[in-house]
mmCIF file of C-alpha atoms in Angstrom:
data_model
loop_
_atom_site.group_PDB
_atom_site.id
_atom_site.type_symbol
_atom_site.label_atom_id
_atom_site.label_comp_id
_atom_site.label_asym_id
_atom_site.label_seq_id
_atom_site.Cartn_x
_atom_site.Cartn_y
_atom_site.Cartn_z
ATOM 1 C CA UNK A 1 0.000 0.000 0.000
ATOM 2 C CA UNK A 2 1.770 3.140 -1.231
ATOM 3 C CA UNK A 3 1.126 5.290 1.845
ATOM 4 C CA UNK A 4 4.638 6.737 2.057
ATOM 5 C CA UNK A 5 7.672 7.536 0.002
ATOM 6 C CA UNK A 6 9.481 4.425 1.246
ATOM 7 C CA UNK A 7 6.458 2.097 1.441
ATOM 8 C CA UNK A 8 7.804 -0.213 -1.260
ATOM 9 C CA UNK A 9 11.161 -0.605 0.503
ATOM 10 C CA UNK A 10 10.294 -0.523 4.225
ATOM 11 C CA UNK A 11 11.592 -4.076 4.626
ATOM 12 C CA UNK A 12 14.781 -3.321 2.690
ATOM 13 C CA UNK A 13 16.885 -1.203 5.037
ATOM 14 C CA UNK A 14 19.657 -0.891 2.457
ATOM 15 C CA UNK A 15 17.373 1.385 0.418
ATOM 16 C CA UNK A 16 17.560 4.339 2.828
ATOM 17 C CA UNK A 17 20.161 6.070 4.966
ATOM 18 C CA UNK A 18 18.557 5.538 8.398
ATOM 19 C CA UNK A 19 18.418 2.272 10.296
ATOM 20 C CA UNK A 20 14.628 2.709 10.199
ATOM 21 C CA UNK A 21 12.584 5.589 8.722
ATOM 22 C CA UNK A 22 11.333 8.306 11.128
ATOM 23 C CA UNK A 23 8.811 6.803 13.523
ATOM 24 C CA UNK A 24 6.695 9.985 13.653
ATOM 25 C CA UNK A 25 5.595 9.359 10.064
ATOM 26 C CA UNK A 26 6.244 5.647 9.533
ATOM 27 C CA UNK A 27 5.174 4.332 12.939
ATOM 28 C CA UNK A 28 1.997 2.571 11.810
ATOM 29 C CA UNK A 29 1.117 -1.107 12.193
ATOM 30 C CA UNK A 30 0.459 -2.026 8.582
ATOM 31 C CA UNK A 31 1.964 -1.511 5.158
ATOM 32 C CA UNK A 32 0.007 -4.057 3.112
ATOM 33 C CA UNK A 33 -3.589 -4.341 1.931
ATOM 34 C CA UNK A 34 -5.755 -7.131 0.555
ATOM 35 C CA UNK A 35 -7.174 -5.812 -2.678
ATOM 36 C CA UNK A 36 -6.116 -4.524 -6.060
ATOM 37 C CA UNK A 37 -3.691 -1.887 -7.226
ATOM 38 C CA UNK A 38 -3.315 -0.384 -10.681
ATOM 39 C CA UNK A 39 -0.036 1.337 -11.594
ATOM 40 C CA UNK A 40 0.487 3.665 -14.529
ATOM 41 C CA UNK A 41 3.754 5.393 -15.459
ATOM 42 C CA UNK A 42 4.796 7.585 -18.373
ATOM 43 C CA UNK A 43 6.949 10.527 -19.456
ATOM 44 C CA UNK A 44 6.101 14.126 -20.215
ATOM 45 C CA UNK A 45 9.051 16.078 -21.535
ATOM 46 C CA UNK A 46 11.833 15.817 -18.945
ATOM 47 C CA UNK A 47 9.416 14.551 -16.289
ATOM 48 C CA UNK A 48 8.792 10.943 -15.354
ATOM 49 C CA UNK A 49 5.532 10.404 -13.496
ATOM 50 C CA UNK A 50 3.470 7.593 -12.044
ATOM 51 C CA UNK A 51 -0.034 7.114 -10.679
ATOM 52 C CA UNK A 52 -1.177 4.333 -8.358
ATOM 53 C CA UNK A 53 -4.801 3.490 -7.563
ATOM 54 C CA UNK A 54 -5.401 1.127 -4.644
ATOM 55 C CA UNK A 55 -8.634 -0.405 -3.298
ATOM 56 C CA UNK A 56 -9.209 -3.063 -0.668
ATOM 57 C CA UNK A 57 -9.234 -3.826 3.057
ATOM 58 C CA UNK A 58 -6.841 -4.810 5.841
ATOM 59 C CA UNK A 59 -6.908 -6.160 9.386
ATOM 60 C CA UNK A 60 -4.118 -5.840 11.949
ATOM 61 C CA UNK A 61 -3.368 -5.563 15.651
ATOM 62 C CA UNK A 62 -2.612 -2.048 16.845
ATOM 63 C CA UNK A 63 -2.523 0.092 19.977
ATOM 64 C CA UNK A 64 -4.535 3.198 20.761
ATOM 65 C CA UNK A 65 -3.001 5.200 23.601
ATOM 66 C CA UNK A 66 -1.069 2.107 24.646
ATOM 67 C CA UNK A 67 -4.173 -0.123 24.666
ATOM 68 C CA UNK A 68 -4.168 -3.165 22.318
ATOM 69 C CA UNK A 69 -6.941 -3.147 19.731
ATOM 70 C CA UNK A 70 -7.980 -5.038 16.625
ATOM 71 C CA UNK A 71 -7.954 -2.594 13.715
ATOM 72 C CA UNK A 72 -10.027 -3.123 10.592
ATOM 73 C CA UNK A 73 -9.978 -0.884 7.518
ATOM 74 C CA UNK A 74 -12.678 -1.477 4.917
ATOM 75 C CA UNK A 75 -13.623 0.105 1.602
ATOM 76 C CA UNK A 76 -10.171 1.662 1.377
ATOM 77 C CA UNK A 77 -9.570 3.769 -1.723
ATOM 78 C CA UNK A 78 -6.198 5.452 -2.261
ATOM 79 C CA UNK A 79 -4.740 7.492 -5.100
ATOM 80 C CA UNK A 80 -1.086 8.501 -5.256
ATOM 81 C CA UNK A 81 0.919 10.540 -7.739
ATOM 82 C CA UNK A 82 4.681 10.869 -8.104
ATOM 83 C CA UNK A 83 6.796 12.943 -10.481
ATOM 84 C CA UNK A 84 10.566 13.066 -10.949
ATOM 85 C CA UNK A 85 12.850 15.311 -12.945
ATOM 86 C CA UNK A 86 16.614 14.895 -12.650
ATOM 87 C CA UNK A 87 17.433 15.581 -8.990
ATOM 88 C CA UNK A 88 13.928 16.638 -7.879
ATOM 89 C CA UNK A 89 10.951 14.436 -7.012
ATOM 90 C CA UNK A 90 7.541 15.012 -5.452
ATOM 91 C CA UNK A 91 4.755 12.640 -4.477
ATOM 92 C CA UNK A 92 1.386 12.809 -2.782
ATOM 93 C CA UNK A 93 -1.354 10.423 -1.696
ATOM 94 C CA UNK A 94 -4.951 10.705 -0.551
ATOM 95 C CA UNK A 95 -6.763 7.739 0.985
ATOM 96 C CA UNK A 96 -10.180 7.198 2.561
ATOM 97 C CA UNK A 97 -11.820 4.216 4.208
ATOM 98 C CA UNK A 98 -14.021 2.928 6.995
ATOM 99 C CA UNK A 99 -12.150 2.440 10.274
ATOM 100 C CA UNK A 100 -13.152 0.073 13.092
ATOM 101 C CA UNK A 101 -11.167 -0.759 16.226
ATOM 102 C CA UNK A 102 -12.268 -3.103 18.984
ATOM 103 C CA UNK A 103 -11.027 -3.929 22.478
ATOM 104 C CA UNK A 104 -13.170 -5.885 24.938
ATOM 105 C CA UNK A 105 -12.479 -3.630 27.923
ATOM 106 C CA UNK A 106 -12.871 -0.410 25.952
ATOM 107 C CA UNK A 107 -16.046 -1.652 24.241
ATOM 108 C CA UNK A 108 -17.458 -2.467 27.678
ATOM 109 C CA UNK A 109 -16.630 1.021 28.894
ATOM 110 C CA UNK A 110 -18.331 2.620 25.870
ATOM 111 C CA UNK A 111 -21.421 0.432 26.348
ATOM 112 C CA UNK A 112 -21.676 1.307 30.051
ATOM 113 C CA UNK A 113 -21.315 5.005 29.308
ATOM 114 C CA UNK A 114 -23.989 4.848 26.632
ATOM 115 C CA UNK A 115 -26.454 3.327 29.089
ATOM 116 C CA UNK A 116 -26.427 6.587 31.013
ATOM 117 C CA UNK A 117 -27.843 8.367 27.963
ATOM 118 C CA UNK A 118 -31.340 8.119 29.426
ATOM 119 C CA UNK A 119 -30.192 10.009 32.525
ATOM 120 C CA UNK A 120 -27.499 12.261 31.052
ATOM 121 C CA UNK A 121 -28.244 12.967 27.391
ATOM 122 C CA UNK A 122 -24.645 13.967 26.452
ATOM 123 C CA UNK A 123 -23.367 10.580 27.709
ATOM 124 C CA UNK A 124 -24.839 8.789 24.700
ATOM 125 C CA UNK A 125 -23.209 11.257 22.312
ATOM 126 C CA UNK A 126 -19.877 10.847 24.110
ATOM 127 C CA UNK A 127 -20.118 7.060 23.924
ATOM 128 C CA UNK A 128 -20.829 7.204 20.207
ATOM 129 C CA UNK A 129 -18.013 9.706 19.726
ATOM 130 C CA UNK A 130 -15.522 7.530 21.592
ATOM 131 C CA UNK A 131 -16.326 4.316 19.700
ATOM 132 C CA UNK A 132 -14.438 3.434 16.518
ATOM 133 C CA UNK A 133 -17.029 1.632 14.417
ATOM 134 C CA UNK A 134 -17.005 2.127 10.653
ATOM 135 C CA UNK A 135 -15.964 5.748 11.070
ATOM 136 C CA UNK A 136 -14.651 7.565 8.014
ATOM 137 C CA UNK A 137 -10.873 7.853 8.037
ATOM 138 C CA UNK A 138 -8.834 10.132 5.792
ATOM 139 C CA UNK A 139 -5.090 9.976 5.206
ATOM 140 C CA UNK A 140 -3.042 12.569 3.299
ATOM 141 C CA UNK A 141 0.671 12.505 2.488
ATOM 142 C CA UNK A 142 3.086 14.684 0.552
ATOM 143 C CA UNK A 143 6.830 14.241 0.108
ATOM 144 C CA UNK A 144 9.602 16.281 -1.521
ATOM 145 C CA UNK A 145 13.126 15.161 -2.317
ATOM 146 C CA UNK A 146 16.209 16.920 -3.697
ATOM 147 C CA UNK A 147 19.113 14.579 -4.432
ATOM 148 C CA UNK A 148 22.241 16.072 -5.979
ATOM 149 C CA UNK A 149 24.156 12.856 -5.205
ATOM 150 C CA UNK A 150 26.884 14.650 -3.212
ATOM 151 C CA UNK A 151 24.128 15.896 -0.877
ATOM 152 C CA UNK A 152 20.409 15.422 -0.417
ATOM 153 C CA UNK A 153 17.444 16.995 1.382
ATOM 154 C CA UNK A 154 14.049 15.393 1.878
ATOM 155 C CA UNK A 155 10.794 15.987 3.736
ATOM 156 C CA UNK A 156 7.519 14.163 4.232
ATOM 157 C CA UNK A 157 4.239 15.247 5.841
ATOM 158 C CA UNK A 158 1.206 13.177 6.806
ATOM 159 C CA UNK A 159 -2.216 13.980 8.233
ATOM 160 C CA UNK A 160 -4.660 11.418 9.618
ATOM 161 C CA UNK A 161 -8.275 12.030 10.630
ATOM 162 C CA UNK A 162 -10.908 9.549 11.838
ATOM 163 C CA UNK A 163 -14.239 11.356 12.121
ATOM 164 C CA UNK A 164 -16.356 10.952 15.267
ATOM 165 C CA UNK A 165 -13.984 8.606 17.098
ATOM 166 C CA UNK A 166 -11.604 8.490 20.038
ATOM 167 C CA UNK A 167 -8.670 8.646 17.602
ATOM 168 C CA UNK A 168 -7.396 12.222 17.659
ATOM 169 C CA UNK A 169 -6.460 14.097 14.487
ATOM 170 C CA UNK A 170 -2.785 13.473 13.843
ATOM 171 C CA UNK A 171 -0.115 15.434 11.963
ATOM 172 C CA UNK A 172 3.471 14.340 11.492
ATOM 173 C CA UNK A 173 6.467 15.340 9.424
ATOM 174 C CA UNK A 174 10.213 15.012 9.127
ATOM 175 C CA UNK A 175 13.017 16.887 7.414
ATOM 176 C CA UNK A 176 16.237 15.064 6.623
ATOM 177 C CA UNK A 177 19.550 16.003 5.013
ATOM 178 C CA UNK A 178 22.858 14.307 4.383
ATOM 179 C CA UNK A 179 26.184 14.284 2.549
ATOM 180 C CA UNK A 180 27.745 11.506 0.497
ATOM 181 C CA UNK A 181 31.489 11.522 1.116
ATOM 182 C CA UNK A 182 32.779 8.503 -0.716
ATOM 183 C CA UNK A 183 31.592 5.466 1.235
ATOM 184 C CA UNK A 184 30.401 7.601 4.164
ATOM 185 C CA UNK A 185 26.955 9.218 4.441
ATOM 186 C CA UNK A 186 26.522 11.411 7.535
ATOM 187 C CA UNK A 187 22.941 12.600 7.964
ATOM 188 C CA UNK A 188 20.594 14.392 10.344
ATOM 189 C CA UNK A 189 16.792 14.250 10.696
ATOM 190 C CA UNK A 190 14.233 16.285 12.630
ATOM 191 C CA UNK A 191 10.769 14.775 13.113
ATOM 192 C CA UNK A 192 7.562 15.914 14.830
ATOM 193 C CA UNK A 193 4.272 14.211 15.645
ATOM 194 C CA UNK A 194 1.241 16.017 17.074
ATOM 195 C CA UNK A 195 -2.297 14.888 17.910
ATOM 196 C CA UNK A 196 -5.129 17.302 18.715
ATOM 197 C CA UNK A 197 -7.639 15.951 21.254
ATOM 198 C CA UNK A 198 -9.941 19.003 21.263
ATOM 199 C CA UNK A 199 -12.885 16.985 19.908
ATOM 200 C CA UNK A 200 -12.476 14.286 22.548
ATOM 201 C CA UNK A 201 -12.187 16.832 25.361
ATOM 202 C CA UNK A 202 -15.278 18.583 24.006
ATOM 203 C CA UNK A 203 -17.309 15.376 24.238
ATOM 204 C CA UNK A 204 -16.313 14.914 27.877
ATOM 205 C CA UNK A 205 -16.826 18.599 28.657
ATOM 206 C CA UNK A 206 -20.438 18.371 27.528
ATOM 207 C CA UNK A 207 -21.185 15.925 30.358
ATOM 208 C CA UNK A 208 -21.599 16.832 34.052
ATOM 209 C CA UNK A 209 -18.808 15.475 36.226
ATOM 210 C CA UNK A 210 -21.330 14.039 38.712
ATOM 211 C CA UNK A 211 -25.037 13.256 38.946
ATOM 212 C CA UNK A 212 -27.487 12.914 41.848
ATOM 213 C CA UNK A 213 -30.147 10.311 41.085
ATOM 214 C CA UNK A 214 -30.722 9.329 44.700
ATOM 215 C CA UNK A 215 -29.046 5.975 44.110
ATOM 216 C CA UNK A 216 -25.511 6.053 45.529
ATOM 217 C CA UNK A 217 -24.336 3.090 43.441
ATOM 218 C CA UNK A 218 -25.606 4.628 40.200
ATOM 219 C CA UNK A 219 -24.037 7.996 41.003
ATOM 220 C CA UNK A 220 -20.695 6.370 41.883
ATOM 221 C CA UNK A 221 -20.712 4.315 38.666
ATOM 222 C CA UNK A 222 -21.341 7.407 36.574
ATOM 223 C CA UNK A 223 -18.595 9.335 38.364
ATOM 224 C CA UNK A 224 -16.117 6.518 37.681
ATOM 225 C CA UNK A 225 -17.112 6.394 34.007
ATOM 226 C CA UNK A 226 -16.755 10.170 33.708
ATOM 227 C CA UNK A 227 -13.263 10.089 35.208
ATOM 228 C CA UNK A 228 -12.303 7.284 32.830
ATOM 229 C CA UNK A 229 -13.642 9.234 29.850
ATOM 230 C CA UNK A 230 -11.720 12.337 30.910
ATOM 231 C CA UNK A 231 -8.519 10.325 31.309
ATOM 232 C CA UNK A 232 -8.915 8.603 27.933
ATOM 233 C CA UNK A 233 -9.564 11.917 26.189
ATOM 234 C CA UNK A 234 -6.529 13.508 27.833
ATOM 235 C CA UNK A 235 -4.204 10.722 26.651
ATOM 236 C CA UNK A 236 -5.110 11.398 23.021
ATOM 237 C CA UNK A 237 -3.042 14.585 23.043
ATOM 238 C CA UNK A 238 0.428 14.115 21.599
ATOM 239 C CA UNK A 239 3.330 16.483 21.029
ATOM 240 C CA UNK A 240 6.649 14.737 20.516
ATOM 241 C CA UNK A 241 9.760 15.466 18.496
ATOM 242 C CA UNK A 242 13.077 13.787 17.825
ATOM 243 C CA UNK A 243 16.461 14.556 16.323
ATOM 244 C CA UNK A 244 18.465 11.749 14.753
ATOM 245 C CA UNK A 245 22.128 12.005 13.776
ATOM 246 C CA UNK A 246 23.558 9.060 11.916
ATOM 247 C CA UNK A 247 26.325 7.685 9.757
ATOM 248 C CA UNK A 248 26.105 5.117 6.977
ATOM 249 C CA UNK A 249 29.180 3.315 5.666
ATOM 250 C CA UNK A 250 28.878 1.379 2.407
ATOM 251 C CA UNK A 251 31.309 -1.499 2.782
ATOM 252 C CA UNK A 252 30.572 -2.727 -0.727
ATOM 253 C CA UNK A 253 27.573 -2.711 -3.079
ATOM 254 C CA UNK A 254 24.711 -4.387 -1.229
ATOM 255 C CA UNK A 255 26.319 -4.165 2.217
ATOM 256 C CA UNK A 256 26.070 -1.149 4.540
ATOM 257 C CA UNK A 257 26.850 -0.501 8.195
ATOM 258 C CA UNK A 258 24.871 2.142 10.075
ATOM 259 C CA UNK A 259 24.835 3.901 13.431
ATOM 260 C CA UNK A 260 22.069 6.278 14.598
ATOM 261 C CA UNK A 261 21.635 8.343 17.749
ATOM 262 C CA UNK A 262 18.123 9.676 18.429
ATOM 263 C CA UNK A 263 17.123 12.216 21.075
ATOM 264 C CA UNK A 264 13.383 11.982 21.848
ATOM 265 C CA UNK A 265 11.470 14.835 23.488
ATOM 266 C CA UNK A 266 7.906 14.704 24.812
ATOM 267 C CA UNK A 267 6.566 18.218 25.372
ATOM 268 C CA UNK A 268 3.617 16.907 27.407
ATOM 269 C CA UNK A 269 5.419 14.429 29.656
ATOM 270 C CA UNK A 270 9.124 15.038 30.195
ATOM 271 C CA UNK A 271 9.550 11.619 31.811
ATOM 272 C CA UNK A 272 9.239 10.102 28.324
ATOM 273 C CA UNK A 273 12.343 11.936 27.082
ATOM 274 C CA UNK A 274 15.034 9.481 26.038
ATOM 275 C CA UNK A 275 18.181 8.913 24.021
ATOM 276 C CA UNK A 276 18.487 5.875 21.770
ATOM 277 C CA UNK A 277 21.687 4.491 20.223
ATOM 278 C CA UNK A 278 21.315 1.918 17.454
ATOM 279 C CA UNK A 279 23.816 0.045 15.312
ATOM 280 C CA UNK A 280 22.764 -2.006 12.294
ATOM 281 C CA UNK A 281 23.972 -3.856 9.227
ATOM 282 C CA UNK A 282 22.026 -4.119 5.958
ATOM 283 C CA UNK A 283 22.897 -6.795 3.440
ATOM 284 C CA UNK A 284 21.090 -7.487 0.170
ATOM 285 C CA UNK A 285 21.703 -10.224 -2.374
#
């Protein structure tokens, strides 16, 4: 599924300068789809261009805010376009589909919250807004690349939206640059991922934090559900960035050694800040 610039070569580490592509953009749980794809390529003057149309469905295990879930994408339709001229290339993709995600505990929480709709009208709307059941998902991507062989600069941007669901709107991008000095390729990358949970917070904000029905057990149950909803909505916010400095050494054609150092920064929770050192070897035959 041609979601990204490196989708066709994600499993071939030799094809790119990092050990793995930037997680902010490429950190999804699937790269394949069951369906059909039609590719068309041609030339126009000095430009080479290609169009890919994809349709199908996919199922995979994923996590939403650290919680395991079964993800199902149906009626997926994607259209991508790529054009190249000498040292410059650009590509873009737009995809839409129906998104469903299920987790027994979370589904139970949503069902319990919805039952309070008869007492607290906004609770039903919040339950429906939190569920991920055949909601319309939209994915957009655009990438630019300048490769003068001795040096290169690239960037990629993605935006993901799943309407009326607990999944917050997500934006991510990276900018990378490097030099080719004989067999050595030093490079640096800056990446950012952000998720806006305003819609989720708005659903919770429409509900009262407590109710007084005269039944202590009912009131306590609602209060617990409200606190859970507020906590789930809060965890959908994301604002992280990372800087990666790396070096690739091409031992011989088809064999490369790599070392990357990544400094992660979480602007919401500083305890998640970390430094990661990785060393890898890529061999193709």
